[in-house]
């Protein structure tokens, strides 16, 4: 078999492979959690790690109210932010509910931080088509963060964009 | 001499690459119209720094390019030129040309002369800065010609010198890698603490086994626990040593910054037509690498300023009766955990009046505010952005960037302190006080309210335990007298709005009544903060806050203590600012209640704190107060204006209070005016001397309370 024949065969094979149609719908991993009485989700790519809610958080004086403090993550310092105010949710400051909460370590393009959530529900793979575009009736203050809506076992979950959330938080500080 | 330069070229290349990278990303932001003023500023500073450090190494072509870039960026910063296609194009070409030159430097160890294109580019950049458009096609055509010419003969040079950048006995490591190493060492040490706990547990089990079990098991356990203890001890030493070694990796001698500086001074002096001798002392002192890197820029700026504005031309110097040759001294010395660098010139000194006038013209402060400021405060104004007193812009300095860059690098980035001392006609001395390292510092751990906080040792002046009765109340707040000086006292927990302890711990009864005061200091200014408990003092590795939290100026970093606890490090200069603001807001309220015509009092004291407290007291009682820093200053002010009374300390530099009093009595205007001496000298002989020289009253600071001062004044003035 000459080399050119081999090339031809290889090229053919390559084309055949391309011809196979992917029948699986694209899926996206979502981290679903609750804040107050509402349910939200971040794309799995934005969340690096989930820490238990009783992780020691150290208070930092002079910080805005939304900064709960900082944690020592294997020698690195990460902030812990509460999103309640940003999303205009009542702040649940019952300390005895702390073990139920979690800290999501979120990484956006420009900043990373821990986020305190009231309860982590699940980490699931969701078919992308299941996510609906955000409705027009969405309140103004949520519109810039919510990229879609999802029905998750009967719960209405808003999918959030981590960069938009961080950008809004930083703007609120400046 | 030629070899001498080469040592520093490697460093320059790294720095230049850094700046060029930053500039290209800055330019793309600028092009997108997304650049803030701060980013334009930072572009400008990069060009400015490149200009400075390349001049230091006599890389003339790079200096020229950077200077032209700086021209255009300066015009952009001042908004004399708007961003458009031609401007962006020129800027990009400028940065590219700089990169080419730096590349050339890396490959051949030296820079090429500016090519025709490049010098035209320089003209175009400077032209654009003045608002002139240079036609781009003339450049394009000349570029075509240029490219036909072979690059300027590098062959002759390459043969002669061996590649100069390959220094054999050193390795350049990225600082981040080193930091990771140090971070891991820190983690290793804190995890090693738990090994020690395990050894202790093994020992406990050994004892229990001995009591409960017969046979070989206890013996085996005993052996195990002994081995374990030995190995833990051994590792203890090893990890500690490893940690120390890792930290030392970061240390470099200051010669890297200071030695080329001396040459820079000679070169610059020549361009300026001045004769200057530069002496460097203490260049063997070692500093953290990060500090060295960031120290170069401010030192160059300061030297440049000293040469340009400080030291006069030989003719002027001779007229003033000084030697024709000026003297510039750079003196580094170690002071406990600090390195102090003095940069002293024997030039004209700063003119307080010129600075005041300039501030007024720039509209930075109103005339009334400026009138109130002490000379020190006025000279500190030169650290404000865009503040340059030089009337003409020279190539060397005078654009008003230098000093704000200096202050920013020293105070914000290097956690240091900068201060100026100047006397007209005799010269100026800039003193930089720097920590040895930013990665590890001596930290004092304290408790205030329910919060554990850290103070880096450089700001800690002393710790005092005083009885509550030792506090004196002046102008609605507390103060304490520490060696002839009033120091304001403030509760730290209240100032920082810290959460209070829920259940106050029982302190030892012996100390229960005493107050614990931590005296913090930023050059001459002191503040005593009341704290609740002293916990520990040791060298700790400093960690930075995440970037999005750095706008909080109160916290300069975090440290990890045992059990992985995080503790906030307080940025003391900011605390002093906070304390000053709360103070000012109260004192103005009080003084505004008094509307009667004000009597004018001159307060002379060399301690800033004492002056300000006395001023606050007197202003609260409705007097108009002017401050003077020492006897001679006081005398000058007293003769220039008409005061109703003079208050003076005794021990002061230049002229003491007794002499001041005597001199004032010689003057017709002050023969009968009240002069009050306030001092900590309690001896009768001093008291007698005070009266002999003509003081009307002698108040000892220890017995000072504000009413006695005010009563005395009232009696004397009525």
Coordinates of N, CA, C and O in Angstrom, one line a residue, chain B residues 627-694:
Chain B
X627 N 0.8 77.4 65.3 CA 1.7 76.5 65.8 C 3.1 76.7 65.3 O 3.3 77.2 64.2
X628 N 4.1 76.4 66.1 CA 5.5 76.5 65.7 C 6.2 75.3 66.2 O 5.9 74.8 67.3
X629 N 7.2 74.8 65.4 CA 7.8 73.5 65.7 C 9.0 73.6 66.7 O 9.4 72.6 67.3
X630 N 9.7 74.7 66.7 CA 10.8 74.9 67.7 C 11.0 76.4 67.9 O 10.3 77.2 67.4
X631 N 12.0 76.7 68.8 CA 12.2 78.0 69.3 C 12.4 79.0 68.2 O 11.8 80.1 68.1
X632 N 13.3 78.6 67.2 CA 13.6 79.6 66.2 C 12.4 79.9 65.3 O 12.1 81.0 64.9
X633 N 11.6 78.8 65.0 CA 10.4 78.9 64.2 C 9.4 79.8 65.0 O 8.8 80.7 64.4
X634 N 9.3 79.6 66.3 CA 8.4 80.4 67.1 C 8.8 81.8 67.1 O 8.0 82.7 66.9
X635 N 10.1 82.1 67.2 CA 10.6 83.5 67.2 C 10.2 84.2 65.9 O 9.7 85.3 65.9
X636 N 10.5 83.5 64.9 CA 10.2 84.0 63.5 C 8.8 84.4 63.4 O 8.4 85.5 63.0
X637 N 7.9 83.4 63.8 CA 6.5 83.6 63.7 C 6.0 84.8 64.6 O 5.1 85.6 64.2
X638 N 6.6 84.8 65.8 CA 6.2 85.8 66.8 C 6.5 87.2 66.3 O 5.8 88.2 66.5
X639 N 7.7 87.3 65.6 CA 8.1 88.6 65.1 C 7.3 89.0 63.8 O 7.1 90.2 63.6
X640 N 6.9 88.0 63.1 CA 6.2 88.3 61.8 C 4.7 88.7 62.1 O 4.2 89.6 61.4
X641 N 4.1 88.2 63.1 CA 2.7 88.5 63.4 C 2.6 89.0 64.8 O 3.6 88.9 65.6
X642 N 1.4 89.4 65.1 CA 1.2 90.0 66.5 C 0.4 89.0 67.3 O -0.8 88.7 66.9
X643 N 1.0 88.4 68.3 CA 0.2 87.4 69.1 C -0.1 88.0 70.5 O 0.6 88.9 71.0
X644 N -1.2 87.6 71.1 CA -1.6 88.1 72.4 C -0.9 87.3 73.5 O -0.8 87.8 74.6
X645 N -0.5 86.1 73.2 CA 0.2 85.3 74.2 C 1.0 84.2 73.5 O 0.7 83.8 72.4
X646 N 2.1 83.8 74.2 CA 2.9 82.7 73.7 C 3.0 81.6 74.7 O 3.2 81.8 75.9
X647 N 2.8 80.3 74.2 CA 3.0 79.1 75.1 C 4.2 78.4 74.5 O 4.2 78.1 73.3
X648 N 5.1 78.0 75.4 CA 6.3 77.3 74.8 C 6.8 76.2 75.7 O 6.6 76.2 76.9
X649 N 7.3 75.2 75.1 CA 8.0 74.0 75.7 C 9.4 74.5 76.0 O 9.8 75.5 75.5
X650 N 10.1 73.7 76.8 CA 11.5 74.1 77.1 C 12.5 73.3 76.1 O 13.3 74.0 75.4
X651 N 12.5 72.0 76.2 CA 13.4 71.2 75.4 C 13.0 71.1 73.9 O 12.0 70.4 73.6
X652 N 13.7 71.8 73.1 CA 13.3 71.8 71.7 C 14.6 71.9 70.8 O 15.6 72.4 71.3
X653 N 14.6 71.4 69.6 CA 15.8 71.6 68.8 C 16.0 73.0 68.4 O 15.0 73.8 68.4
X654 N 17.2 73.4 67.9 CA 17.6 74.7 67.4 C 17.5 75.8 68.4 O 18.5 76.4 68.7
X655 N 16.4 76.0 69.0 CA 16.4 77.0 70.1 C 15.4 76.6 71.2 O 14.3 76.1 70.9
X656 N 15.9 76.6 72.4 CA 15.1 76.1 73.5 C 14.1 77.2 74.0 O 14.2 78.3 73.6
X657 N 13.2 76.8 74.9 CA 12.1 77.7 75.3 C 12.6 78.8 76.2 O 12.1 79.9 76.1
X658 N 13.7 78.6 77.0 CA 14.2 79.7 77.8 C 14.8 80.8 76.9 O 14.5 81.9 77.1
X659 N 15.6 80.3 75.9 CA 16.2 81.3 75.0 C 15.1 82.1 74.3 O 15.2 83.3 74.1
X660 N 14.1 81.3 73.8 CA 13.0 81.9 73.1 C 12.3 83.0 74.0 O 12.1 84.2 73.5
X661 N 12.1 82.7 75.2 CA 11.4 83.6 76.1 C 12.3 84.9 76.3 O 11.8 86.0 76.2
X662 N 13.6 84.6 76.5 CA 14.5 85.7 76.7 C 14.5 86.6 75.5 O 14.5 87.9 75.6
X663 N 14.6 86.0 74.3 CA 14.7 86.8 73.1 C 13.4 87.6 72.8 O 13.4 88.7 72.4
X664 N 12.2 87.0 73.2 CA 11.0 87.7 73.0 C 10.9 88.9 73.9 O 10.4 89.9 73.5
X665 N 11.4 88.7 75.1 CA 11.4 89.8 76.0 C 12.2 91.0 75.6 O 12.0 92.2 76.0
X666 N 13.2 90.7 74.7 CA 14.0 91.8 74.2 C 13.3 92.7 73.2 O 13.7 93.8 72.9
X667 N 12.2 92.1 72.7 CA 11.4 92.8 71.6 C 10.4 93.6 72.2 O 9.7 93.2 73.2
X668 N 10.2 94.9 71.7 CA 9.3 95.8 72.3 C 7.9 95.2 72.4 O 7.1 95.4 73.3
X669 N 7.5 94.5 71.3 CA 6.2 94.1 71.1 C 5.8 93.0 72.2 O 4.6 92.9 72.6
X670 N 6.8 92.2 72.6 CA 6.5 91.1 73.5 C 7.0 91.4 74.9 O 7.0 90.5 75.8
X671 N 7.4 92.6 75.2 CA 8.0 92.9 76.6 C 6.9 92.6 77.6 O 7.2 92.1 78.7
X672 N 5.7 93.0 77.3 CA 4.6 92.8 78.3 C 3.6 91.8 78.0 O 2.6 91.6 78.7
X673 N 3.8 91.1 76.9 CA 2.8 90.0 76.6 C 3.0 88.8 77.4 O 4.1 88.5 77.8
X674 N 1.9 88.0 77.8 CA 2.1 86.8 78.6 C 2.9 85.8 77.8 O 2.6 85.5 76.7
X675 N 3.8 85.2 78.5 CA 4.5 84.0 78.0 C 4.5 82.9 79.0 O 4.8 83.1 80.2
X676 N 3.9 81.8 78.6 CA 3.8 80.7 79.5 C 4.6 79.5 79.1 O 4.6 79.1 77.9
X677 N 5.4 79.0 80.1 CA 6.2 77.8 79.8 C 5.5 76.6 80.2 O 5.1 76.5 81.4
X678 N 5.4 75.6 79.3 CA 4.7 74.3 79.7 C 5.8 73.2 79.5 O 6.3 73.1 78.4
X679 N 6.1 72.5 80.5 CA 7.2 71.6 80.4 C 7.1 70.5 81.4 O 6.2 70.5 82.3
X680 N 7.9 69.4 81.2 CA 7.8 68.3 82.1 C 9.0 68.5 83.1 O 9.2 67.6 84.0
X681 N 9.8 69.6 83.0 CA 10.9 69.7 84.0 C 10.3 70.3 85.3 O 9.8 71.5 85.3
X682 N 10.4 69.5 86.3 CA 9.8 69.9 87.5 C 10.7 70.6 88.5 O 10.3 71.1 89.6
X683 N 12.0 70.6 88.2 CA 13.0 71.0 89.2 C 12.8 72.5 89.5 O 12.4 73.3 88.6
X684 N 13.0 72.9 90.8 CA 12.8 74.3 91.2 C 13.8 75.2 90.4 O 13.5 76.3 90.1
X685 N 15.0 74.6 90.2 CA 16.0 75.4 89.5 C 15.5 75.8 88.1 O 15.7 77.0 87.6
X686 N 14.8 74.9 87.4 CA 14.3 75.2 86.1 C 13.2 76.2 86.2 O 13.1 77.2 85.4
X687 N 12.3 76.0 87.3 CA 11.2 77.0 87.5 C 11.8 78.4 87.7 O 11.3 79.3 87.1
X688 N 12.9 78.4 88.5 CA 13.5 79.7 88.8 C 14.0 80.4 87.5 O 13.8 81.5 87.2
X689 N 14.7 79.5 86.7 CA 15.2 80.0 85.5 C 14.2 80.5 84.5 O 14.3 81.5 83.9
X690 N 13.0 79.8 84.5 CA 11.9 80.2 83.7 C 11.5 81.6 84.0 O 11.2 82.5 83.2
X691 N 11.4 81.9 85.3 CA 10.9 83.2 85.8 C 12.0 84.2 85.5 O 11.7 85.3 85.1
X692 N 13.3 83.8 85.7 CA 14.4 84.7 85.4 C 14.4 85.3 84.0 O 14.6 86.4 83.8
X693 N 14.1 84.3 83.0 CA 14.2 84.8 81.7 C 12.9 85.6 81.3 O 12.8 86.1 80.2
X694 N 11.9 85.6 82.2 CA 10.8 86.5 82.0 C 9.5 85.8 81.7 O 8.6 86.5 81.2

